[in-house]
PDB file of C-alpha atoms in Angstrom:
ATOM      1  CA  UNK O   1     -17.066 -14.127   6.520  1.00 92.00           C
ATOM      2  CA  UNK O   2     -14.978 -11.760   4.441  1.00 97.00           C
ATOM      3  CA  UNK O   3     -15.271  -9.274   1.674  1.00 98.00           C
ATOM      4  CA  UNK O   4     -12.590  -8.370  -0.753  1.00 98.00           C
ATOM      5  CA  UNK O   5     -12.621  -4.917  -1.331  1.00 98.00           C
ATOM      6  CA  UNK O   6     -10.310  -3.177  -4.747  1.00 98.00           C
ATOM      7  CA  UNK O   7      -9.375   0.288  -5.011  1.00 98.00           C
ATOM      8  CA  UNK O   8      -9.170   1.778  -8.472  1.00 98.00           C
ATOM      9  CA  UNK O   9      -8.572   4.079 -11.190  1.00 96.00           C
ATOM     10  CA  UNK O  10      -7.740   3.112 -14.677  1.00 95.00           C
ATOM     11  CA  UNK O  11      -6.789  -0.543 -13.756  1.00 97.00           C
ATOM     12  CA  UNK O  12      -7.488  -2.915 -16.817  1.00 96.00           C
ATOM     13  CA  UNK O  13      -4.546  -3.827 -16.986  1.00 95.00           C
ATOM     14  CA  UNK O  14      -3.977  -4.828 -13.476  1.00 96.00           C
ATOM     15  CA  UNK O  15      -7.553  -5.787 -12.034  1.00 98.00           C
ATOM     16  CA  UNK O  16      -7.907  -9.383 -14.041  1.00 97.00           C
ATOM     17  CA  UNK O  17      -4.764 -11.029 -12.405  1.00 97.00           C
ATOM     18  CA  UNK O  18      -6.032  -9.734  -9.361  1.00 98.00           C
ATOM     19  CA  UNK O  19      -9.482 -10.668  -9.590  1.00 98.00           C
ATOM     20  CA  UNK O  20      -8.497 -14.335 -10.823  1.00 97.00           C
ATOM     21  CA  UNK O  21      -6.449 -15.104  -7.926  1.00 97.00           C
ATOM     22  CA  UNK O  22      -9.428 -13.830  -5.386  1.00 98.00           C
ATOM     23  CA  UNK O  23     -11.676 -17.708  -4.765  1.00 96.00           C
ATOM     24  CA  UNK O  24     -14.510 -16.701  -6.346  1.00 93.00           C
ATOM     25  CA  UNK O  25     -16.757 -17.605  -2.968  1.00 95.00           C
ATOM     26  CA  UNK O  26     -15.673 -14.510  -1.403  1.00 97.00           C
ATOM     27  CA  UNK O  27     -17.830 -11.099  -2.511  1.00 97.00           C
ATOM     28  CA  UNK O  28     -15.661  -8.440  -3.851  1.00 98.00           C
ATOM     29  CA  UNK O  29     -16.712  -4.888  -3.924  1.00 98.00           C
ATOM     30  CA  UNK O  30     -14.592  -2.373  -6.494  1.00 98.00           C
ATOM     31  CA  UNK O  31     -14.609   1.448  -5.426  1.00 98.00           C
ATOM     32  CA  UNK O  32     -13.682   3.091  -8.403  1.00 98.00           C
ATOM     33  CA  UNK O  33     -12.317   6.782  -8.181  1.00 97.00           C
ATOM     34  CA  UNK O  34     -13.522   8.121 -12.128  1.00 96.00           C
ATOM     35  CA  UNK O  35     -11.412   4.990 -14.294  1.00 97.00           C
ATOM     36  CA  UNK O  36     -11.866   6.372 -18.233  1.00 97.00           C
ATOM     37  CA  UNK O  37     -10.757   2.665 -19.676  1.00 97.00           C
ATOM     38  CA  UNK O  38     -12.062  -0.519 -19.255  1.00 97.00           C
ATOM     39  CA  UNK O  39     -12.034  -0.997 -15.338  1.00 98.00           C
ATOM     40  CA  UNK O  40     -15.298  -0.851 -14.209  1.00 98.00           C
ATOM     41  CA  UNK O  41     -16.284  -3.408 -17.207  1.00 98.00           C
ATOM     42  CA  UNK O  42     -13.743  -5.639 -16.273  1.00 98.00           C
ATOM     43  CA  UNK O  43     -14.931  -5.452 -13.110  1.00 98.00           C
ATOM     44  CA  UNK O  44     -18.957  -6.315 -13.954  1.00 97.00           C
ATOM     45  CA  UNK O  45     -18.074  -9.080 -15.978  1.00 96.00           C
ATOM     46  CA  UNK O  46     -16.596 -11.047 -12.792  1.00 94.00           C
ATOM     47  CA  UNK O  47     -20.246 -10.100 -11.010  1.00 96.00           C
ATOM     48  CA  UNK O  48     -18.066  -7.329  -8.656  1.00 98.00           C
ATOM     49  CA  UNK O  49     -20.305  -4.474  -6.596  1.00 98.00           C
ATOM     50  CA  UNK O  50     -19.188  -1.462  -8.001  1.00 98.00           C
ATOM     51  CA  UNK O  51     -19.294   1.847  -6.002  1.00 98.00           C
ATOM     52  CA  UNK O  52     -17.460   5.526  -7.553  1.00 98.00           C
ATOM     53  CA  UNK O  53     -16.402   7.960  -5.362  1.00 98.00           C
ATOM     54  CA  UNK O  54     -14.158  11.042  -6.292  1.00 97.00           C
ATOM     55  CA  UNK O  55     -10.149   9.937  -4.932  1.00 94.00           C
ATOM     56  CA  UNK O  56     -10.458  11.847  -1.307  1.00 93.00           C
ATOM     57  CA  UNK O  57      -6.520   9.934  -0.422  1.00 91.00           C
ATOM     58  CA  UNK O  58      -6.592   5.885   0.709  1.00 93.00           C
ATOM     59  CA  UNK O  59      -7.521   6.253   4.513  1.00 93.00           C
ATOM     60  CA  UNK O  60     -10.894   8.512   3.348  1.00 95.00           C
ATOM     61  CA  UNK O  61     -11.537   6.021   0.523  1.00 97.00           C
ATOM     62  CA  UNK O  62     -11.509   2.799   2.641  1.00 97.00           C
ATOM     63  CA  UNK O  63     -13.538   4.243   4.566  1.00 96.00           C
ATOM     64  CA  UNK O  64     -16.256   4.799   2.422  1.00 97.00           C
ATOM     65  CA  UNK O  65     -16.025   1.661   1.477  1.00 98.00           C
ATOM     66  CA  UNK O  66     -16.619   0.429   5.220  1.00 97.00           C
ATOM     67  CA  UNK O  67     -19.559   2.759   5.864  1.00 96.00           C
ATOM     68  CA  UNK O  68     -20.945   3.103   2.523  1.00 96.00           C
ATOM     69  CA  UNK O  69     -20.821  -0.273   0.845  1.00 97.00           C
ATOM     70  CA  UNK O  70     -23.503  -2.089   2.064  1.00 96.00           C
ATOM     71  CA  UNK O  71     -20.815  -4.801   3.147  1.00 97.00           C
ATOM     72  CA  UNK O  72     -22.061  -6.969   6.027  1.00 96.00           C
ATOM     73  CA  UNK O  73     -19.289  -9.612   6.210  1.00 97.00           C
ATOM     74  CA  UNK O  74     -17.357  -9.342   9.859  1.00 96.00           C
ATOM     75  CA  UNK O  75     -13.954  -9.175   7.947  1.00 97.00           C
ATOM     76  CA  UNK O  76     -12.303  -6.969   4.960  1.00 98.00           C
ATOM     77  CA  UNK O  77      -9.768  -7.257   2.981  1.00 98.00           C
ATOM     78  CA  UNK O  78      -8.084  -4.334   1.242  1.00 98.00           C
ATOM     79  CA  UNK O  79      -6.343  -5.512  -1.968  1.00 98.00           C
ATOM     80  CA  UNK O  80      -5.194  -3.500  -4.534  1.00 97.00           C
ATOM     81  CA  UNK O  81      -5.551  -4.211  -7.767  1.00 97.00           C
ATOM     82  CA  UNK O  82      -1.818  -4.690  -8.521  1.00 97.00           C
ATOM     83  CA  UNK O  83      -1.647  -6.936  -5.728  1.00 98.00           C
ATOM     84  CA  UNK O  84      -1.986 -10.921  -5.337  1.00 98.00           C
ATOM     85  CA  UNK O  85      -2.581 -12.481  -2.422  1.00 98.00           C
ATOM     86  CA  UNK O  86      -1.324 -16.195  -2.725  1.00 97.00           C
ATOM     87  CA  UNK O  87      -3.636 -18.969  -1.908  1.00 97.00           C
ATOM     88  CA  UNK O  88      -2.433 -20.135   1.379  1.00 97.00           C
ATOM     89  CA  UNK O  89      -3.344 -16.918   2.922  1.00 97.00           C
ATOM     90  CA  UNK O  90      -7.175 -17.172   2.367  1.00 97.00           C
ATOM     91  CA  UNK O  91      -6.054 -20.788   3.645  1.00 96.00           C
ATOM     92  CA  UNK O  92      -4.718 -19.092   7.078  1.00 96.00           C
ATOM     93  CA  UNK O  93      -7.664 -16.729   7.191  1.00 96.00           C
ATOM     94  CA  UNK O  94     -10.244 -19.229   7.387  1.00 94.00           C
ATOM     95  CA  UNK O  95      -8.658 -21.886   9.458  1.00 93.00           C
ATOM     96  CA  UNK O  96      -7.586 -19.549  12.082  1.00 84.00           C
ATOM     97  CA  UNK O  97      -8.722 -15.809  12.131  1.00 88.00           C
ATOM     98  CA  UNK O  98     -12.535 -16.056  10.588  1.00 81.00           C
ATOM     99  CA  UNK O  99     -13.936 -16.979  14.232  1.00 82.00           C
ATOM    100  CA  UNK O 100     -10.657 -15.025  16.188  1.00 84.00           C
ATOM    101  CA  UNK O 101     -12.369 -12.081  18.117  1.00 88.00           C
ATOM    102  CA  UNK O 102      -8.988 -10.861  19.739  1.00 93.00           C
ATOM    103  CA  UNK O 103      -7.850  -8.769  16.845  1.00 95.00           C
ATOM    104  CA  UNK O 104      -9.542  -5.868  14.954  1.00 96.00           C
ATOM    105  CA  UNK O 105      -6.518  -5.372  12.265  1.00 97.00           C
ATOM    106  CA  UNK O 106      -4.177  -7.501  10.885  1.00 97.00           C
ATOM    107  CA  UNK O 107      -0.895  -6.056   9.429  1.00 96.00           C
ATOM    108  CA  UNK O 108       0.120  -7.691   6.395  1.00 98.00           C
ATOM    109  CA  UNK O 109       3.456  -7.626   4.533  1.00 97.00           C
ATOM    110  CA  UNK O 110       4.093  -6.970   1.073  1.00 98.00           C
ATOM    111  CA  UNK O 111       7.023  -8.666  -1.266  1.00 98.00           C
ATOM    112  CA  UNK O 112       7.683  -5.752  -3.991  1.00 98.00           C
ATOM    113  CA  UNK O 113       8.098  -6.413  -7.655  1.00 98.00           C
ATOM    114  CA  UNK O 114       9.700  -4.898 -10.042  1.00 98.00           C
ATOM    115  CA  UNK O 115       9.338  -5.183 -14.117  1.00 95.00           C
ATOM    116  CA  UNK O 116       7.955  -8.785 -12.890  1.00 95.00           C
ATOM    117  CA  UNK O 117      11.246  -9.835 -10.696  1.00 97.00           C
ATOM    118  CA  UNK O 118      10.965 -10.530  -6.967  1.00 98.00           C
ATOM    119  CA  UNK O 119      12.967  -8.149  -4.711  1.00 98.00           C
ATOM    120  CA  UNK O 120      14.599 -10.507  -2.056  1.00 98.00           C
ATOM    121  CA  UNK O 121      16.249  -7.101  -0.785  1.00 98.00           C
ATOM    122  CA  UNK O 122      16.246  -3.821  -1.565  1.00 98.00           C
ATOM    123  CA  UNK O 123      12.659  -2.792  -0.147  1.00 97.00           C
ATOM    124  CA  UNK O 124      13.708  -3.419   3.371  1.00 95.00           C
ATOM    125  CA  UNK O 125      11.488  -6.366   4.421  1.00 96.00           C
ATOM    126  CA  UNK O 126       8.998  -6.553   6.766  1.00 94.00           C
ATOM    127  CA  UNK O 127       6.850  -3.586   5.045  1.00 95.00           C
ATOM    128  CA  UNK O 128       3.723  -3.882   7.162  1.00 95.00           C
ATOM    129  CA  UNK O 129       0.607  -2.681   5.919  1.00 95.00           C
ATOM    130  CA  UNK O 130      -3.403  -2.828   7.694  1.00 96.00           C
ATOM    131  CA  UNK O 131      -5.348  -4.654   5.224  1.00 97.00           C
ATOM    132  CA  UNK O 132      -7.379  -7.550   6.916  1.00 98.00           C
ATOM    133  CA  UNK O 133      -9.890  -5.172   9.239  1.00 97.00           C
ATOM    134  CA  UNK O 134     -13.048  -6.028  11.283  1.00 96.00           C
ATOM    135  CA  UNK O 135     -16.018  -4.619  10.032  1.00 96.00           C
ATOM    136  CA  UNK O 136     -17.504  -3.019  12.779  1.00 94.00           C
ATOM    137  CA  UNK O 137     -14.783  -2.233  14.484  1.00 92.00           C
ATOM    138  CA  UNK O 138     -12.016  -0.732  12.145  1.00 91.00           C
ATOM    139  CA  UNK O 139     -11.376   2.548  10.518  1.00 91.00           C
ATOM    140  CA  UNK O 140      -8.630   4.803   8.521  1.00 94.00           C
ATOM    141  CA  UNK O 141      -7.113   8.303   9.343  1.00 90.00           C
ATOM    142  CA  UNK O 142      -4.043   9.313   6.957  1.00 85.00           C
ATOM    143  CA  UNK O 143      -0.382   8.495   7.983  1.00 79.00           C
ATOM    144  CA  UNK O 144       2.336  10.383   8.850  1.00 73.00           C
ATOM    145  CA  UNK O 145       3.044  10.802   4.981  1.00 76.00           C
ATOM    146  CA  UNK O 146       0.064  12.253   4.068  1.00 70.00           C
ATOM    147  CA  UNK O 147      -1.080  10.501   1.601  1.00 74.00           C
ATOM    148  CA  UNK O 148      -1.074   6.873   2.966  1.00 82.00           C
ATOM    149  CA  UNK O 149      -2.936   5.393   5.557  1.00 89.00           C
ATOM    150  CA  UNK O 150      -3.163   4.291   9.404  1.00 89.00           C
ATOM    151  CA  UNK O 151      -5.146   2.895  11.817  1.00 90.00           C
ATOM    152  CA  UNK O 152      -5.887   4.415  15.501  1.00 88.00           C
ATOM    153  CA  UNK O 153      -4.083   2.128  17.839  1.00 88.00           C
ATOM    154  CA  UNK O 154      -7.372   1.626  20.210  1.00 90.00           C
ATOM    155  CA  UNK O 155      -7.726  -0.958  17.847  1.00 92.00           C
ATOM    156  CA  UNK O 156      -5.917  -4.504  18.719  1.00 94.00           C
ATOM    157  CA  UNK O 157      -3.288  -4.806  16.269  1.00 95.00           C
ATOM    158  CA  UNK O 158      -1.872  -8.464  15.116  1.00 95.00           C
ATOM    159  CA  UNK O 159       0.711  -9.443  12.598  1.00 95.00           C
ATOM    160  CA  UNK O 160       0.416 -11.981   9.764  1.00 96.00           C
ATOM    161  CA  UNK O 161       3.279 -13.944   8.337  1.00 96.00           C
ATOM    162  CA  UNK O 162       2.190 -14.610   5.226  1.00 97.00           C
ATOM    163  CA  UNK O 163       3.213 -12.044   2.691  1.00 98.00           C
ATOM    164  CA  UNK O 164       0.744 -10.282  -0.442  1.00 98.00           C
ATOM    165  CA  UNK O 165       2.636  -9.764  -3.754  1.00 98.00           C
ATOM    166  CA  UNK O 166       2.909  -6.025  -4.952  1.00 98.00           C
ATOM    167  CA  UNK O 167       3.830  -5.804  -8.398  1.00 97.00           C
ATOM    168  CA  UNK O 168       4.208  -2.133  -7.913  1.00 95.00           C
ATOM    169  CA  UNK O 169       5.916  -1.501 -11.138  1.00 95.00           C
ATOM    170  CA  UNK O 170       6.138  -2.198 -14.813  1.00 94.00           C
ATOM    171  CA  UNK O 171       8.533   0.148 -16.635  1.00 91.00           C
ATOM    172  CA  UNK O 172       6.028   3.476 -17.012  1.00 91.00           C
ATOM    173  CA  UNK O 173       8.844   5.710 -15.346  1.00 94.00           C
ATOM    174  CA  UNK O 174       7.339   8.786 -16.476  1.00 93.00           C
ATOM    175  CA  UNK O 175       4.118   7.742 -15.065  1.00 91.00           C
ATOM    176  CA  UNK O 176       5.202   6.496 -11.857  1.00 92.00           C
ATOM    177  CA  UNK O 177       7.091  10.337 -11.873  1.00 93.00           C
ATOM    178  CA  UNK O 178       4.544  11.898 -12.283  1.00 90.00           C
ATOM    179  CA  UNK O 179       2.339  10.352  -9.489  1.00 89.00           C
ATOM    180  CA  UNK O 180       5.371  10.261  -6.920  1.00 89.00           C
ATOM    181  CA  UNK O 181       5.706  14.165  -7.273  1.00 89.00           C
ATOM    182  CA  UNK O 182       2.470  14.635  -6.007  1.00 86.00           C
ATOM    183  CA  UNK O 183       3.299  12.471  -3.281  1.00 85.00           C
ATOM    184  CA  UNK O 184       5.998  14.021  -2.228  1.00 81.00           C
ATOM    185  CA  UNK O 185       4.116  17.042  -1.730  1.00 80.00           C
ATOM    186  CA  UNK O 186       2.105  15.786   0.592  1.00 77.00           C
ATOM    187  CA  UNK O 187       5.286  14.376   2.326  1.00 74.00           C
ATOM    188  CA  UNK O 188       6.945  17.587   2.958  1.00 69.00           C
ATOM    189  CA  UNK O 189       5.885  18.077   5.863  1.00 70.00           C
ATOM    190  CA  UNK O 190       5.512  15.116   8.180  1.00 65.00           C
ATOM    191  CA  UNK O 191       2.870  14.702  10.697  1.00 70.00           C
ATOM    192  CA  UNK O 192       2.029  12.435  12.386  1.00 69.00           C
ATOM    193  CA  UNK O 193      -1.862  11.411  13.331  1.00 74.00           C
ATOM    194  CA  UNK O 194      -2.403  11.796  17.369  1.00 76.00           C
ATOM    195  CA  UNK O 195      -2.878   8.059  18.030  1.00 78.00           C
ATOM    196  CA  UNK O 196      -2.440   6.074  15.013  1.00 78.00           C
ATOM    197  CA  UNK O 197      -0.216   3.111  14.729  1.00 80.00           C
ATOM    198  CA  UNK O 198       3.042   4.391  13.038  1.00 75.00           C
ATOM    199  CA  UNK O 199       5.065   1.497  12.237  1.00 74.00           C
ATOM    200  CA  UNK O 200       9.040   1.399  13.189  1.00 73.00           C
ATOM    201  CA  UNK O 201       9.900   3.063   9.202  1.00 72.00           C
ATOM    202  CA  UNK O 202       7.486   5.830  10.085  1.00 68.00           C
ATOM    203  CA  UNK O 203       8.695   6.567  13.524  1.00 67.00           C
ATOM    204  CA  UNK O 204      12.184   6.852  11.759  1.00 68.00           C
ATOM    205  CA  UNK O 205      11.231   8.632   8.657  1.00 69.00           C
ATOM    206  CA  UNK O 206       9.594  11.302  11.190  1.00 64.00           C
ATOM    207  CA  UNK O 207      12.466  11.338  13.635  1.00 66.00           C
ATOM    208  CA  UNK O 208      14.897  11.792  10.457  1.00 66.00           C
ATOM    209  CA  UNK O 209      13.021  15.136   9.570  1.00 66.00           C
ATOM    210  CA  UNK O 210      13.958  16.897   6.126  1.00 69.00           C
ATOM    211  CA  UNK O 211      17.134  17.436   5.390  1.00 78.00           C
ATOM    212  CA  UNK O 212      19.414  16.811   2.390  1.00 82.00           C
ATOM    213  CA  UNK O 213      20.950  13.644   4.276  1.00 86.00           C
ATOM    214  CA  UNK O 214      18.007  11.832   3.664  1.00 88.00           C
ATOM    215  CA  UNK O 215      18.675  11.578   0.013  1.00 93.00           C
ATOM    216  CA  UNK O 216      22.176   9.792   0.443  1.00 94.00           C
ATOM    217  CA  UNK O 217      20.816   7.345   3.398  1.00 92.00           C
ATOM    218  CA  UNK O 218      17.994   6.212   1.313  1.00 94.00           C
ATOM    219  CA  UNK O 219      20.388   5.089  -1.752  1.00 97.00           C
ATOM    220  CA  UNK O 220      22.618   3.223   1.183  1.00 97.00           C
ATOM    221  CA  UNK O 221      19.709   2.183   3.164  1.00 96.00           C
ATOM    222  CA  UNK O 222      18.083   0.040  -0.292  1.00 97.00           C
ATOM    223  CA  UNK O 223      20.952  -0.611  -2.239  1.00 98.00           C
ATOM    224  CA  UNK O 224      24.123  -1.355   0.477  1.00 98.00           C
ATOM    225  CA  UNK O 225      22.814  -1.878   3.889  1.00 97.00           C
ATOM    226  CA  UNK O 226      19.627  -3.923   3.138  1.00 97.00           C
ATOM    227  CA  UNK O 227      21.553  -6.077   0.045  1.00 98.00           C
ATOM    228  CA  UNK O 228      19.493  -4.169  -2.666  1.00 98.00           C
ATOM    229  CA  UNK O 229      23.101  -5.099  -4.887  1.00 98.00           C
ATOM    230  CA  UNK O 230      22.328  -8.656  -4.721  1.00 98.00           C
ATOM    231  CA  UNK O 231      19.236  -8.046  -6.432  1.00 98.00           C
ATOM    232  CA  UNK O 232      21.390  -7.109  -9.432  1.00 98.00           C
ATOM    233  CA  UNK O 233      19.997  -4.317 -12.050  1.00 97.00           C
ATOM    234  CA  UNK O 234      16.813  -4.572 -10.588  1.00 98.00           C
ATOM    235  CA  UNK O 235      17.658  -4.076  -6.756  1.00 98.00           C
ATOM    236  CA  UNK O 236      19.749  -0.998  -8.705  1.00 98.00           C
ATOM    237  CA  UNK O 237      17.068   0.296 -10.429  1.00 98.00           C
ATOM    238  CA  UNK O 238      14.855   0.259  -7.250  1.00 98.00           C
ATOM    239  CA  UNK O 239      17.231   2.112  -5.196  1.00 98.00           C
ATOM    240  CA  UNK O 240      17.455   4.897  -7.519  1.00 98.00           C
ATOM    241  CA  UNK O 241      13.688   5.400  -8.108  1.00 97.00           C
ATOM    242  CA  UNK O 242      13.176   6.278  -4.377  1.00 96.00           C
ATOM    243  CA  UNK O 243      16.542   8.177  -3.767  1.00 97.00           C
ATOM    244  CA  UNK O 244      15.069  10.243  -6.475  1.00 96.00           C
ATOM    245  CA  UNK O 245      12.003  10.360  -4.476  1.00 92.00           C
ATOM    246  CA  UNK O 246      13.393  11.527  -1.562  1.00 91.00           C
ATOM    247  CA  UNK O 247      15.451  14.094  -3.766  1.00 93.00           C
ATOM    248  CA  UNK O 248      12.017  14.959  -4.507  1.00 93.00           C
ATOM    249  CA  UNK O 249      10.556  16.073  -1.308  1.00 89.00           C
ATOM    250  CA  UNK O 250      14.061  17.481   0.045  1.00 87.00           C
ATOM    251  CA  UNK O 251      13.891  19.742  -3.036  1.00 89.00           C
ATOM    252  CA  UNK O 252       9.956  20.641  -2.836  1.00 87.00           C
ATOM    253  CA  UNK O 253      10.747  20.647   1.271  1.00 79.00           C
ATOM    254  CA  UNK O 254      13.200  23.753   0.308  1.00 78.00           C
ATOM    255  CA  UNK O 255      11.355  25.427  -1.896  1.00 77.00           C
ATOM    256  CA  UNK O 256       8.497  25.902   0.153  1.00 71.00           C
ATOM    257  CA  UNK O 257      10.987  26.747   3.095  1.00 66.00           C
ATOM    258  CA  UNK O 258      12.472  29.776   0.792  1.00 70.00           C
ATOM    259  CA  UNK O 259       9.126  30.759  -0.345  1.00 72.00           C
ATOM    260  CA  UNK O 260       8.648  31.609   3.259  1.00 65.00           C
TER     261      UNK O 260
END
């Protein structure tokens, strides 16, 4: 009923913790964007499908792994591979949305962690995300960002309430610079996808525009007004990674705007 499907590029040291935690009676299918280290071996020793495709941004690359996978389950799951999703949730998948024929995409939230602790806080909780889709039915365009992904809302949306774990970051700062420049790029200019489902932080993040007060609401936003501080250090630490970020784009935003 359900294939697992993993995203990747230069993930050994991510993908086995992800791929121990998948029950090993569901396929799983690893689209690989050009990984250089041990990844795709990693990923043939578990007895995973692997498919490589050039990185063409996440709402292209799910796609291809819809229409050019060769999966004929009725239901995917997106995980990626610095994600685990907890036990119980397979659990609430088969007991009661296997055989459900209402819904074409669930929305699944995320609980962030950082250097290994749990943020209770400073994220901003829900963060919805589509990741259980219908086979047949479902498919990706790119979000207001950019660079992340949405789906069109002719399909019929429902919500899960059991959260993934992201363990989105380790301690590379430099490396998790470098990649979030290039996002913020692609986030200068926001626009928004002519019928996708935008989800309430989108609709304000476009409404908000550019502007250099961004950069001082997203410090209060993590760290004051969603409790980030009584995540200690690490709620801290969090809140000043993205108010850098959105330093980021402000700065690229008025660069581009003087270039003009």
């Amino acid at each position: 009923m359900l294939t697992i499907v993993i995203l990747t590029k230069d993930e050994q040291a991510n993908l086995p913790g992800c791929l121990t935690a998948i029950p090993e009676r569901y396929p799983i299918v690893i689209v690989d964007s050009g990984s250089t280290d041990n990844t795709v071996p990693i990923a043939n020793s578990r007895g995973c499908r692997v498919y490589t495709n050039p990185w063409p941004g996440f709402a292209e690359q799910r796609n291809f792994a819809i229409r050019q996978c060769d999966i004929s389950t009725p239901w995917i799951l997106f995980v990626d591979a610095d994600e685990i999703y907890p036990q119980v949730f397979y659990d609430w998948f088969e007991s009661g949305v296997a055989g459900n024929d209402a819904i074409d995409v669930w929305m699944v939230p995320s609980i962030l962690y950082l250097r290994g602790k749990r943020l209770n806080y400073a994220p901003g909780y829900p963060i919805y995300h589509p990741r259980l889709v219908r086979t047949e039915t479902a498919s990706f365009v790119r979000n207001h960002t950019g660079h992340g992904e949405a789906v069109m809302n002719t399909c019929r949306i429902g919500y899960s309430a059991i959260a993934y774990e992201h363990y989105f970051y380790h301690g590379e700062i430099i490396e998790w610079m470098h990649k979030h420049v290039d996002k913020a790029a692609q986030e200068v200019q926001l626009q928004p996808t002519a019928g996708a489902v935008m989800t309430t932080r989108g609709r304000l993040s476009v409404l908000l525009g550019r502007s250099w007060f961004r950069v001082i609401a997203r410090f209060l936003y993590h760290f004051v007004f969603r409790g980030g501080f009584l995540d200690g250090v690490a709620g801290l630490e969090f809140a000043l990674m993205f108010t850098w970020y959105e330093a980021t784009i402000y700065l690229q935003a008025k660069a581009g705007a003087q270039a003009r």
